[in-house]
Amino acid sequence: MLSRVYLKDCLSFEEVELEFGKGLNIFTGPSGAGKSVLMQSILSLFSLTDVKANIGEVILSDSKIIDETFDISLDDEIVIKSIKKDKVRYFLNNQTISKKNLFDFSNRLIKHLNLKDTSEFDSDKLINFLDRLTISKKSEFLEIKEKFDSLYFEFTDIKKELDKIAQDENRLEELKEFAKFEIDKIEQINPSIDEYEELNIIKKKLAKKEKVEVAIKKASGIFEFNHNVVNALELMEIDSSFFDEAMNELNNTFEKFNDSLYELEDVNIEKVLDRIEKLSNLQKRFGSIEECLKYKEQKKLELESYENIFFHKENLEKKYNSLKSEIISNANIISQFRKESAIILEKKINEYLRNLYLTNAKIMINEKLLDSTGIDEVFFELNGVALDTISSGEYNRLRLALLTSMSEFDIVDNGILFLDEIDANLSGKESDAISKVLIKLSKSYQIFAISHQPQLTSSADYHFLVDKLEGKSKVRVLNQSERINEIARMISGEKITNEAINFAKNLLK
């Protein structure tokens, strides 16, 4: 049970502090007063909508939840807080919790039913619910469903590969020719790693070959004075070995360089420059010669795969057909389980419909083409008539019966239901029928609802008025006499008549 809520700096609400009781909690008030803002702000504390308040806190008691992760025992009070500054932070019993984990935690306890959302009759949503219901009733179903999901995932992967092969087949020759062209283009140049750097060294040597030869020839004159230097050193009684070694080293250096220049005699500078240009173009395209060679090998593998495509396709088709047969077999088993759960759901819906002056809702499960949900498609009928032909009033009451039935299976006993605009645009009879259902439902669940009709409002266990004055919204619980005046306002408008007051008194009785 939600026992207390606190909000600070929440749009038009400066501060909200409310305590709630069990049963049916109803919010009323003039249009634009802030009822929906208040409802959405409370829901945001459970991570079900975007946070509106800078500070928010909600206290849950008697929730019947056990959670070892957050050290919650059966009878523990649960405190959820949100703080909105640069970003939103959530806390569960003073422990930080992510938005997703809070959402998952809240879904065990909270259900938000919004009659403006008309997607509950979507087949995929209904199938998803039937699966959850089946898992809760038949433990073996989970293993069967997980196997189906795993097989279908593999099945779709093979299907994608076969589709790609089919596309490739249509332009196979084009792909093969392109791969051959790319391979030939690289092999004609036949690059090798480090060749580009080596050729650039040769290019530099060739560029300064003549200058170096002239410089060596001029410098070689030093050797003519070798004997004179040795004699001078001997006269000075200085060992000339250091000079001899230096001259020998110099002579060796000159000879070695002359030999390397001699090797360049047969080098064709035009061919070297042409080769460097070709390698440079490869480097610009691929980033490096190494990447170029990798690309060539990749194209060779592609060419090989194109040549083996028919053999590969044949193997994939065998596996595809085998998997499809197994998946359909599993889908048929799943379908049988779903049909059994549909009977349970249908029975529960018709229990609620009797209180809504409707009967004979039927859930139909027809076979469809295999997809990720199986082979089932879910349809509803009311008294043998498809939903697109029934009246809006019948449609809304059937939706309420479906939503409340699903809630009963989805959340824990003693859970909390939020009903947004539940009786908007309904006739008095329809509103009266809905109030009877909610009165019955409030015996098992705590319910929060915004009401626009006196019938539902008069059924409330706790009645809260939302009003706005000078742009500031306020909310407070009403006593009995205040309730009479508010219900009378809902009946007759701002100018309250004696007839409206008497009618309100009778409703409250």
Short mmCIF file of C-alpha atoms in Angstrom, two decimals:
data_model
loop_
_atom_site.label_atom_id
_atom_site.label_comp_id
_atom_site.label_asym_id
_atom_site.label_seq_id
_atom_site.Cartn_x
_atom_site.Cartn_y
_atom_site.Cartn_z
CA MET A 1 0.00 0.00 0.00
CA LEU A 2 1.16 3.52 -0.82
CA SER A 3 0.86 5.23 2.56
CA ARG A 4 2.58 8.59 2.00
CA VAL A 5 3.88 10.79 -0.82
CA TYR A 6 5.97 13.96 -0.66
CA LEU A 7 6.80 16.23 -3.62
CA LYS A 8 8.68 19.53 -3.68
CA ASP A 9 9.00 22.00 -6.58
CA CYS A 10 6.78 19.96 -8.89
CA LEU A 11 5.72 22.22 -11.77
CA SER A 12 2.65 24.13 -10.51
CA PHE A 13 2.84 22.42 -7.08
CA GLU A 14 5.25 24.08 -4.65
CA GLU A 15 4.91 21.26 -2.12
CA VAL A 16 2.68 18.20 -1.76
CA GLU A 17 2.44 16.04 1.36
CA LEU A 18 -0.34 13.44 1.38
CA GLU A 19 -1.23 10.31 3.30
CA PHE A 20 -3.34 7.57 1.72
CA GLY A 21 -5.42 4.67 2.97
CA LYS A 22 -6.49 1.36 1.52
CA GLY A 23 -9.23 1.10 -1.04
CA LEU A 24 -10.28 3.69 -3.58
CA ASN A 25 -8.43 7.06 -3.61
CA ILE A 26 -10.05 9.55 -6.00
CA PHE A 27 -8.70 12.91 -7.27
CA THR A 28 -11.13 15.51 -8.60
CA GLY A 29 -10.98 19.21 -9.40
CA PRO A 30 -11.50 21.79 -12.12
CA SER A 31 -9.89 21.34 -15.54
CA GLY A 32 -6.28 22.53 -15.58
CA ALA A 33 -5.91 22.39 -11.80
CA GLY A 34 -3.09 19.83 -12.01
CA LYS A 35 -4.70 16.42 -11.47
CA SER A 36 -2.78 14.71 -14.27
CA VAL A 37 0.45 16.43 -13.22
CA LEU A 38 0.00 15.08 -9.71
CA MET A 39 -0.77 11.55 -10.97
CA GLN A 40 2.22 11.55 -13.34
CA SER A 41 4.48 12.88 -10.57
CA ILE A 42 3.50 10.05 -8.23
CA LEU A 43 4.07 7.52 -11.03
CA SER A 44 7.50 9.04 -11.70
CA LEU A 45 8.61 8.01 -8.20
CA PHE A 46 8.27 4.41 -9.42
CA SER A 47 10.20 5.19 -12.63
CA LEU A 48 7.00 4.73 -14.68
CA THR A 49 7.09 8.29 -16.11
CA ASP A 50 9.61 11.14 -16.32
CA VAL A 51 10.41 12.86 -13.02
CA LYS A 52 8.66 16.20 -12.53
CA ALA A 53 9.55 17.15 -8.91
CA ASN A 54 12.98 18.29 -7.74
CA ILE A 55 12.52 16.16 -4.61
CA GLY A 56 10.12 13.25 -4.25
CA GLU A 57 9.50 10.51 -1.71
CA VAL A 58 6.97 7.72 -1.46
CA ILE A 59 6.47 5.25 1.38
CA LEU A 60 5.03 1.77 0.82
CA SER A 61 3.76 -0.40 3.64
CA ASP A 62 2.33 -3.93 3.74
CA SER A 63 3.63 -4.55 0.20
CA LYS A 64 4.06 -8.34 0.58
CA ILE A 65 7.40 -8.08 -1.28
CA ILE A 66 10.56 -9.98 -0.38
CA ASP A 67 13.76 -8.81 -2.09
CA GLU A 68 17.16 -10.00 -0.91
CA THR A 69 19.01 -7.57 -3.19
CA PHE A 70 17.62 -4.59 -1.27
CA ASP A 71 17.31 -6.44 2.04
CA ILE A 72 13.50 -6.19 2.03
CA SER A 73 11.57 -8.62 4.23
CA LEU A 74 7.85 -9.43 4.07
CA ASP A 75 6.59 -6.76 6.47
CA ASP A 76 9.24 -4.09 5.84
CA GLU A 77 8.36 -0.52 4.99
CA ILE A 78 9.76 0.55 1.58
CA VAL A 79 10.96 4.12 0.97
CA ILE A 80 11.62 5.31 -2.59
CA LYS A 81 13.18 8.74 -3.20
CA SER A 82 14.08 10.76 -6.28
CA ILE A 83 16.30 13.83 -6.46
CA LYS A 84 16.36 15.90 -9.63
CA LYS A 85 19.28 18.27 -10.06
CA ASP A 86 21.61 18.07 -13.07
CA LYS A 87 20.31 14.53 -13.49
CA VAL A 88 17.77 12.32 -11.70
CA ARG A 89 18.94 9.95 -8.96
CA TYR A 90 16.77 7.26 -7.38
CA PHE A 91 17.07 5.61 -3.97
CA LEU A 92 15.38 2.49 -2.61
CA ASN A 93 15.64 2.26 1.19
CA ASN A 94 18.62 4.66 0.99
CA GLN A 95 20.42 2.49 -1.59
CA THR A 96 21.09 4.00 -5.02
CA ILE A 97 19.09 2.24 -7.74
CA SER A 98 19.06 2.67 -11.52
CA LYS A 99 15.94 3.80 -13.36
CA LYS A 100 15.64 0.43 -15.11
CA ASN A 101 16.02 -1.60 -11.90
CA LEU A 102 13.47 0.61 -10.14
CA PHE A 103 11.09 0.13 -13.08
CA ASP A 104 11.50 -3.67 -12.84
CA PHE A 105 11.01 -3.56 -9.07
CA SER A 106 7.89 -1.35 -9.35
CA ASN A 107 6.26 -3.56 -11.98
CA ARG A 108 5.78 -6.28 -9.38
CA LEU A 109 3.64 -3.95 -7.32
CA ILE A 110 2.34 -1.10 -9.52
CA LYS A 111 0.11 -1.12 -12.60
CA HIS A 112 -0.81 2.00 -14.57
CA LEU A 113 -4.00 1.63 -16.61
CA ASN A 114 -4.50 4.41 -19.13
CA LEU A 115 -7.69 4.26 -21.20
CA LYS A 116 -6.21 6.76 -23.67
CA ASP A 117 -3.78 4.03 -24.73
CA THR A 118 -5.68 1.67 -27.05
CA SER A 119 -2.88 -0.81 -27.69
CA GLU A 120 -3.89 -3.47 -25.13
CA PHE A 121 -5.81 -5.38 -27.81
CA ASP A 122 -2.70 -5.64 -30.02
CA SER A 123 -2.04 -9.28 -30.70
CA ASP A 124 1.65 -9.15 -29.77
CA LYS A 125 0.90 -7.51 -26.40
CA LEU A 126 -1.78 -10.09 -25.62
CA ILE A 127 0.55 -12.95 -26.60
CA ASN A 128 3.23 -11.52 -24.34
CA PHE A 129 0.74 -11.45 -21.45
CA LEU A 130 -0.53 -14.98 -22.16
CA ASP A 131 3.08 -16.19 -22.02
CA ARG A 132 3.64 -14.51 -18.65
CA LEU A 133 0.38 -16.00 -17.36
CA THR A 134 1.36 -19.46 -18.66
CA ILE A 135 4.78 -19.29 -16.99
CA SER A 136 3.09 -18.49 -13.67
CA LYS A 137 0.76 -21.48 -14.07
CA LYS A 138 2.98 -24.04 -15.87
CA SER A 139 6.67 -24.05 -14.92
CA GLU A 140 7.66 -26.27 -17.88
CA PHE A 141 6.45 -23.62 -20.34
CA LEU A 142 9.44 -21.34 -19.67
CA GLU A 143 11.92 -23.96 -20.91
CA ILE A 144 9.82 -24.63 -24.05
CA LYS A 145 9.56 -20.89 -24.80
CA GLU A 146 13.29 -20.30 -24.26
CA LYS A 147 14.09 -23.18 -26.62
CA PHE A 148 11.75 -21.69 -29.25
CA ASP A 149 13.40 -18.25 -28.90
CA SER A 150 16.88 -19.77 -29.26
CA LEU A 151 15.91 -21.82 -32.32
CA TYR A 152 14.15 -18.86 -33.92
CA PHE A 153 17.21 -16.64 -33.41
CA GLU A 154 19.37 -19.22 -35.22
CA PHE A 155 16.67 -19.63 -37.86
CA THR A 156 16.58 -15.88 -38.64
CA ASP A 157 20.39 -15.75 -38.88
CA ILE A 158 20.34 -18.51 -41.51
CA LYS A 159 17.45 -16.77 -43.28
CA LYS A 160 19.48 -13.55 -43.50
CA GLU A 161 22.45 -15.46 -44.89
CA LEU A 162 20.28 -17.20 -47.50
CA ASP A 163 18.75 -13.84 -48.46
CA LYS A 164 22.24 -12.41 -48.93
CA ILE A 165 23.22 -15.38 -51.09
CA ALA A 166 20.09 -14.85 -53.20
CA GLN A 167 21.09 -11.20 -53.69
CA ASP A 168 24.69 -12.20 -54.44
CA GLU A 169 23.54 -14.78 -56.97
CA ASN A 170 21.83 -12.08 -59.02
CA ARG A 171 25.11 -10.22 -59.40
CA LEU A 172 27.55 -13.07 -58.81
CA GLU A 173 29.43 -12.62 -62.08
CA GLU A 174 29.77 -8.92 -61.39
CA LEU A 175 31.17 -9.62 -57.92
CA LYS A 176 33.56 -12.25 -59.25
CA GLU A 177 34.84 -9.93 -62.00
CA PHE A 178 35.34 -7.11 -59.50
CA ALA A 179 37.25 -9.38 -57.09
CA LYS A 180 39.47 -10.64 -59.95
CA PHE A 181 40.07 -7.08 -61.16
CA GLU A 182 41.15 -5.93 -57.69
CA ILE A 183 43.45 -8.94 -57.22
CA ASP A 184 45.03 -8.52 -60.69
CA LYS A 185 45.53 -4.81 -60.17
CA ILE A 186 47.56 -5.44 -57.01
CA GLU A 187 49.41 -8.47 -58.36
CA GLN A 188 50.55 -6.55 -61.46
CA ILE A 189 52.41 -4.19 -59.16
CA ASN A 190 53.27 -7.06 -56.78
CA PRO A 191 54.33 -4.85 -53.88
CA SER A 192 56.34 -6.06 -50.93
CA ILE A 193 56.57 -4.67 -47.42
CA ASP A 194 59.45 -2.11 -46.93
CA GLU A 195 60.03 -1.89 -50.74
CA TYR A 196 58.76 1.71 -50.86
CA GLU A 197 61.26 2.84 -48.20
CA GLU A 198 64.14 0.99 -49.87
CA LEU A 199 63.40 2.56 -53.26
CA ASN A 200 63.30 6.00 -51.73
CA ILE A 201 66.79 5.42 -50.29
CA ILE A 202 68.04 4.46 -53.79
CA LYS A 203 66.30 7.56 -55.20
CA LYS A 204 68.16 9.78 -52.74
CA LYS A 205 71.50 8.11 -53.57
CA LEU A 206 70.93 8.55 -57.30
CA ALA A 207 70.00 12.20 -56.79
CA LYS A 208 73.40 13.00 -55.17
CA LYS A 209 75.55 10.37 -56.99
CA GLU A 210 77.51 12.84 -59.18
CA LYS A 211 78.02 15.35 -56.37
CA VAL A 212 79.40 12.65 -54.08
CA GLU A 213 81.75 11.33 -56.81
CA VAL A 214 83.22 14.83 -57.40
CA ALA A 215 83.56 15.44 -53.67
CA ILE A 216 85.39 12.13 -53.11
CA LYS A 217 87.72 12.83 -56.05
CA LYS A 218 88.63 16.24 -54.63
CA ALA A 219 89.05 14.90 -51.09
CA SER A 220 91.22 11.99 -52.24
CA GLY A 221 94.11 14.45 -52.77
CA ILE A 222 94.74 14.19 -49.03
CA PHE A 223 96.35 10.80 -49.53
CA GLU A 224 99.22 12.42 -51.53
CA PHE A 225 100.37 14.10 -48.31
CA ASN A 226 100.21 10.91 -46.24
CA HIS A 227 103.99 10.30 -46.36
CA ASN A 228 104.78 13.92 -45.39
CA VAL A 229 102.53 13.74 -42.33
CA VAL A 230 104.14 10.46 -41.16
CA ASN A 231 107.65 11.96 -41.53
CA ALA A 232 106.64 15.02 -39.54
CA LEU A 233 105.26 12.91 -36.72
CA GLU A 234 108.38 10.72 -36.63
CA LEU A 235 110.59 13.84 -36.38
CA MET A 236 108.49 14.95 -33.45
CA GLU A 237 108.93 11.44 -32.02
CA ILE A 238 105.14 10.94 -32.01
CA ASP A 239 103.66 7.54 -32.78
CA SER A 240 101.92 7.89 -36.17
CA SER A 241 99.66 4.84 -35.76
CA PHE A 242 96.61 6.96 -34.94
CA PHE A 243 97.08 8.87 -38.18
CA ASP A 244 97.57 5.69 -40.17
CA GLU A 245 94.36 4.21 -38.74
CA ALA A 246 92.38 7.37 -39.52
CA MET A 247 93.65 7.48 -43.09
CA ASN A 248 92.93 3.78 -43.57
CA GLU A 249 89.38 4.29 -42.21
CA LEU A 250 88.85 7.25 -44.54
CA ASN A 251 90.15 5.30 -47.52
CA ASN A 252 87.85 2.34 -46.67
CA THR A 253 84.86 4.68 -46.38
CA PHE A 254 85.58 6.23 -49.79
CA GLU A 255 86.05 2.82 -51.41
CA LYS A 256 82.92 1.39 -49.81
CA PHE A 257 80.82 4.33 -51.00
CA ASN A 258 82.38 4.14 -54.48
CA ASP A 259 81.37 0.45 -54.58
CA SER A 260 77.75 1.35 -53.64
CA LEU A 261 77.75 4.02 -56.34
CA TYR A 262 79.09 1.50 -58.81
CA GLU A 263 76.11 -0.76 -58.01
CA LEU A 264 73.80 2.09 -59.07
CA GLU A 265 75.38 2.25 -62.53
CA ASP A 266 72.84 -0.23 -63.92
CA VAL A 267 69.85 1.27 -62.06
CA ASN A 268 67.26 2.91 -64.32
CA ILE A 269 66.16 6.06 -62.54
CA GLU A 270 62.96 6.28 -64.64
CA LYS A 271 61.92 2.77 -63.60
CA VAL A 272 62.66 3.55 -59.95
CA LEU A 273 60.52 6.70 -60.05
CA ASP A 274 57.71 4.84 -61.84
CA ARG A 275 57.80 2.06 -59.23
CA ILE A 276 57.77 4.57 -56.38
CA GLU A 277 54.72 6.31 -57.90
CA LYS A 278 52.80 3.01 -58.18
CA LEU A 279 53.62 2.03 -54.60
CA SER A 280 52.70 5.54 -53.43
CA ASN A 281 49.26 5.22 -55.07
CA LEU A 282 48.68 1.92 -53.28
CA GLN A 283 49.67 3.50 -49.96
CA LYS A 284 47.30 6.43 -50.52
CA ARG A 285 44.40 4.06 -51.23
CA PHE A 286 44.99 1.46 -48.50
CA GLY A 287 47.00 3.37 -45.92
CA SER A 288 49.98 1.03 -46.15
CA ILE A 289 51.39 -1.76 -48.32
CA GLU A 290 50.61 -4.19 -45.52
CA GLU A 291 46.90 -3.23 -45.64
CA CYS A 292 47.00 -3.51 -49.43
CA LEU A 293 48.26 -7.10 -49.19
CA LYS A 294 45.57 -7.90 -46.59
CA TYR A 295 42.91 -6.52 -48.96
CA LYS A 296 44.23 -8.73 -51.77
CA GLU A 297 43.96 -11.83 -49.54
CA GLN A 298 40.44 -10.79 -48.50
CA LYS A 299 39.40 -10.52 -52.14
CA LYS A 300 40.90 -13.94 -52.83
CA LEU A 301 38.78 -15.40 -50.01
CA GLU A 302 35.69 -13.64 -51.39
CA LEU A 303 36.40 -15.03 -54.84
CA GLU A 304 36.72 -18.49 -53.36
CA SER A 305 33.43 -18.07 -51.46
CA TYR A 306 31.65 -16.96 -54.64
CA GLU A 307 32.90 -20.06 -56.39
CA ASN A 308 31.66 -22.22 -53.47
CA ILE A 309 28.38 -20.34 -53.02
CA PHE A 310 26.12 -23.01 -54.47
CA PHE A 311 27.54 -25.72 -52.23
CA HIS A 312 27.21 -23.47 -49.17
CA LYS A 313 23.65 -22.52 -50.14
CA GLU A 314 22.59 -26.17 -50.39
CA ASN A 315 23.87 -26.88 -46.85
CA LEU A 316 22.17 -23.79 -45.45
CA GLU A 317 18.85 -24.69 -47.06
CA LYS A 318 18.95 -28.16 -45.48
CA LYS A 319 19.62 -26.63 -42.05
CA TYR A 320 16.95 -23.94 -42.63
CA ASN A 321 14.25 -26.51 -43.43
CA SER A 322 15.25 -28.72 -40.51
CA LEU A 323 15.11 -25.77 -38.07
CA LYS A 324 11.79 -24.55 -39.48
CA SER A 325 10.22 -27.95 -38.93
CA GLU A 326 11.48 -28.04 -35.31
CA ILE A 327 10.38 -24.46 -34.62
CA ILE A 328 6.85 -25.06 -35.97
CA SER A 329 6.60 -28.16 -33.80
CA ASN A 330 7.57 -26.05 -30.76
CA ALA A 331 5.22 -23.26 -31.85
CA ASN A 332 2.30 -25.70 -31.92
CA ILE A 333 3.09 -26.82 -28.36
CA ILE A 334 3.33 -23.17 -27.25
CA SER A 335 0.04 -22.41 -29.00
CA GLN A 336 -1.73 -25.13 -27.03
CA PHE A 337 -0.44 -23.67 -23.74
CA ARG A 338 -1.58 -20.19 -24.79
CA LYS A 339 -5.07 -21.42 -25.62
CA GLU A 340 -5.38 -22.89 -22.13
CA SER A 341 -4.24 -19.57 -20.60
CA ALA A 342 -6.63 -17.66 -22.89
CA ILE A 343 -9.52 -19.60 -21.35
CA ILE A 344 -8.38 -18.50 -17.86
CA LEU A 345 -8.09 -14.86 -18.97
CA GLU A 346 -11.42 -14.99 -20.81
CA LYS A 347 -13.17 -16.32 -17.69
CA LYS A 348 -11.71 -13.52 -15.55
CA ILE A 349 -12.69 -10.83 -18.10
CA ASN A 350 -16.28 -12.06 -18.19
CA GLU A 351 -16.45 -11.93 -14.38
CA TYR A 352 -15.71 -8.20 -14.56
CA LEU A 353 -17.96 -7.66 -17.57
CA ARG A 354 -20.99 -8.90 -15.63
CA ASN A 355 -20.54 -5.93 -13.30
CA LEU A 356 -20.21 -3.67 -16.36
CA TYR A 357 -23.54 -4.83 -17.86
CA LEU A 358 -21.76 -6.75 -20.63
CA THR A 359 -21.32 -10.45 -21.30
CA ASN A 360 -19.82 -13.02 -23.58
CA ALA A 361 -16.33 -11.76 -24.42
CA LYS A 362 -14.45 -14.34 -26.46
CA ILE A 363 -10.68 -14.63 -27.02
CA MET A 364 -9.90 -16.17 -30.40
CA ILE A 365 -6.45 -17.55 -31.24
CA ASN A 366 -5.96 -18.03 -34.98
CA GLU A 367 -2.98 -19.40 -36.84
CA LYS A 368 -0.71 -16.99 -38.71
CA LEU A 369 2.59 -17.18 -40.55
CA LEU A 370 5.52 -18.05 -38.28
CA ASP A 371 7.34 -15.09 -36.70
CA SER A 372 9.28 -14.38 -33.50
CA THR A 373 6.10 -14.77 -31.38
CA GLY A 374 5.13 -18.12 -32.91
CA ILE A 375 2.12 -18.97 -35.06
CA ASP A 376 -0.61 -17.34 -32.93
CA GLU A 377 -2.64 -14.21 -33.53
CA VAL A 378 -5.12 -13.09 -30.85
CA PHE A 379 -8.52 -11.54 -31.57
CA PHE A 380 -11.39 -10.44 -29.33
CA GLU A 381 -15.11 -10.72 -29.93
CA LEU A 382 -17.96 -9.38 -27.84
CA ASN A 383 -21.23 -11.28 -28.26
CA GLY A 384 -19.91 -12.70 -31.51
CA VAL A 385 -19.09 -9.26 -32.92
CA ALA A 386 -15.60 -7.97 -33.83
CA LEU A 387 -14.27 -5.05 -31.75
CA ASP A 388 -14.27 -2.60 -34.66
CA THR A 389 -18.08 -2.78 -34.82
CA ILE A 390 -19.01 -2.40 -31.13
CA SER A 391 -19.90 0.96 -29.53
CA SER A 392 -17.27 3.15 -27.83
CA GLY A 393 -18.94 2.59 -24.46
CA GLU A 394 -18.80 -1.19 -24.89
CA TYR A 395 -15.21 -0.94 -26.10
CA ASN A 396 -14.09 1.09 -23.05
CA ARG A 397 -15.81 -1.25 -20.60
CA LEU A 398 -14.27 -4.30 -22.29
CA ARG A 399 -10.86 -2.60 -22.11
CA LEU A 400 -11.33 -1.94 -18.40
CA ALA A 401 -12.24 -5.60 -17.85
CA LEU A 402 -9.17 -6.71 -19.82
CA LEU A 403 -6.81 -4.30 -18.04
CA THR A 404 -8.06 -5.14 -14.57
CA SER A 405 -7.93 -8.88 -15.33
CA MET A 406 -4.34 -8.58 -16.56
CA SER A 407 -3.43 -6.52 -13.50
CA GLU A 408 -4.82 -9.19 -11.22
CA PHE A 409 -2.45 -11.74 -12.77
CA ASP A 410 0.50 -9.37 -13.31
CA ILE A 411 1.09 -7.75 -9.92
CA VAL A 412 1.28 -9.10 -6.39
CA ASP A 413 -1.68 -9.37 -4.04
CA ASN A 414 -2.24 -6.07 -2.28
CA GLY A 415 -0.80 -4.24 -5.31
CA ILE A 416 -1.51 -0.68 -6.46
CA LEU A 417 -3.48 0.40 -9.53
CA PHE A 418 -3.31 3.88 -11.09
CA LEU A 419 -6.24 4.72 -13.36
CA ASP A 420 -5.88 7.80 -15.54
CA GLU A 421 -9.08 9.45 -16.86
CA ILE A 422 -10.95 6.19 -16.21
CA ASP A 423 -14.49 7.59 -16.53
CA ALA A 424 -13.96 10.49 -18.94
CA ASN A 425 -16.71 10.93 -21.58
CA LEU A 426 -18.85 8.09 -20.19
CA SER A 427 -22.59 8.08 -19.62
CA GLY A 428 -24.00 7.94 -16.10
CA LYS A 429 -24.86 4.24 -16.50
CA GLU A 430 -21.37 3.38 -17.76
CA SER A 431 -19.73 5.42 -15.00
CA ASP A 432 -21.92 3.69 -12.41
CA ALA A 433 -20.89 0.28 -13.81
CA ILE A 434 -17.19 1.20 -13.68
CA SER A 435 -17.50 2.41 -10.10
CA LYS A 436 -18.99 -0.96 -9.10
CA VAL A 437 -16.07 -2.80 -10.66
CA LEU A 438 -13.54 -0.53 -8.95
CA ILE A 439 -15.30 -0.89 -5.58
CA LYS A 440 -14.97 -4.66 -5.93
CA LEU A 441 -11.37 -4.37 -7.12
CA SER A 442 -10.44 -2.02 -4.26
CA LYS A 443 -11.06 -4.86 -1.81
CA SER A 444 -7.86 -6.47 -3.12
CA TYR A 445 -5.94 -3.48 -4.47
CA GLN A 446 -5.24 0.09 -3.49
CA ILE A 447 -6.56 2.24 -6.36
CA PHE A 448 -5.73 5.80 -7.39
CA ALA A 449 -7.95 7.40 -10.01
CA ILE A 450 -8.76 10.77 -11.52
CA SER A 451 -12.53 11.01 -11.86
CA HIS A 452 -14.79 13.25 -13.92
CA GLN A 453 -18.10 11.65 -12.89
CA PRO A 454 -20.01 11.87 -9.58
CA GLN A 455 -20.80 8.11 -9.58
CA LEU A 456 -17.16 7.01 -9.23
CA THR A 457 -16.24 9.96 -7.02
CA SER A 458 -18.98 9.14 -4.52
CA SER A 459 -17.60 5.60 -4.22
CA ALA A 460 -14.19 6.80 -2.99
CA ASP A 461 -12.80 5.74 0.36
CA TYR A 462 -10.62 8.87 0.25
CA HIS A 463 -11.48 11.93 -1.84
CA PHE A 464 -8.76 14.47 -2.73
CA LEU A 465 -9.45 17.87 -4.29
CA VAL A 466 -6.87 19.39 -6.66
CA ASP A 467 -7.33 23.13 -7.16
CA LYS A 468 -5.28 26.03 -8.55
CA LEU A 469 -5.16 29.62 -7.29
CA GLU A 470 -3.01 32.34 -8.87
CA GLY A 471 -1.05 29.73 -10.86
CA LYS A 472 -0.26 27.58 -7.80
CA SER A 473 -1.78 24.09 -7.44
CA LYS A 474 -2.85 22.60 -4.12
CA VAL A 475 -4.24 19.21 -3.10
CA ARG A 476 -6.01 18.18 0.09
CA VAL A 477 -8.24 15.44 1.41
CA LEU A 478 -11.94 16.40 1.79
CA ASN A 479 -14.22 15.79 4.74
CA GLN A 480 -17.83 14.70 4.29
CA SER A 481 -19.40 18.15 3.84
CA GLU A 482 -16.62 19.22 1.47
CA ARG A 483 -17.18 16.07 -0.55
CA ILE A 484 -20.87 16.91 -0.93
CA ASN A 485 -19.99 20.36 -2.31
CA GLU A 486 -17.36 18.98 -4.72
CA ILE A 487 -19.68 16.26 -6.06
CA ALA A 488 -22.45 18.86 -6.42
CA ARG A 489 -20.01 21.04 -8.43
CA MET A 490 -19.29 18.06 -10.70
CA ILE A 491 -23.04 17.65 -11.25
CA SER A 492 -24.16 21.25 -11.81
CA GLY A 493 -20.97 23.20 -12.54
CA GLU A 494 -19.56 26.18 -10.66
CA LYS A 495 -23.05 27.42 -9.74
CA ILE A 496 -24.11 24.73 -7.27
CA THR A 497 -27.86 24.11 -7.01
CA ASN A 498 -29.87 22.62 -4.15
CA GLU A 499 -30.85 19.75 -6.45
CA ALA A 500 -27.19 18.98 -7.08
CA ILE A 501 -26.44 19.01 -3.34
CA ASN A 502 -29.33 16.64 -2.62
CA PHE A 503 -28.22 14.36 -5.46
CA ALA A 504 -24.65 14.37 -4.09
CA LYS A 505 -25.94 13.46 -0.61
CA ASN A 506 -27.93 10.55 -2.04
CA LEU A 507 -24.91 9.30 -3.99
CA LEU A 508 -22.75 9.36 -0.85
CA LYS A 509 -25.35 7.36 1.03
#
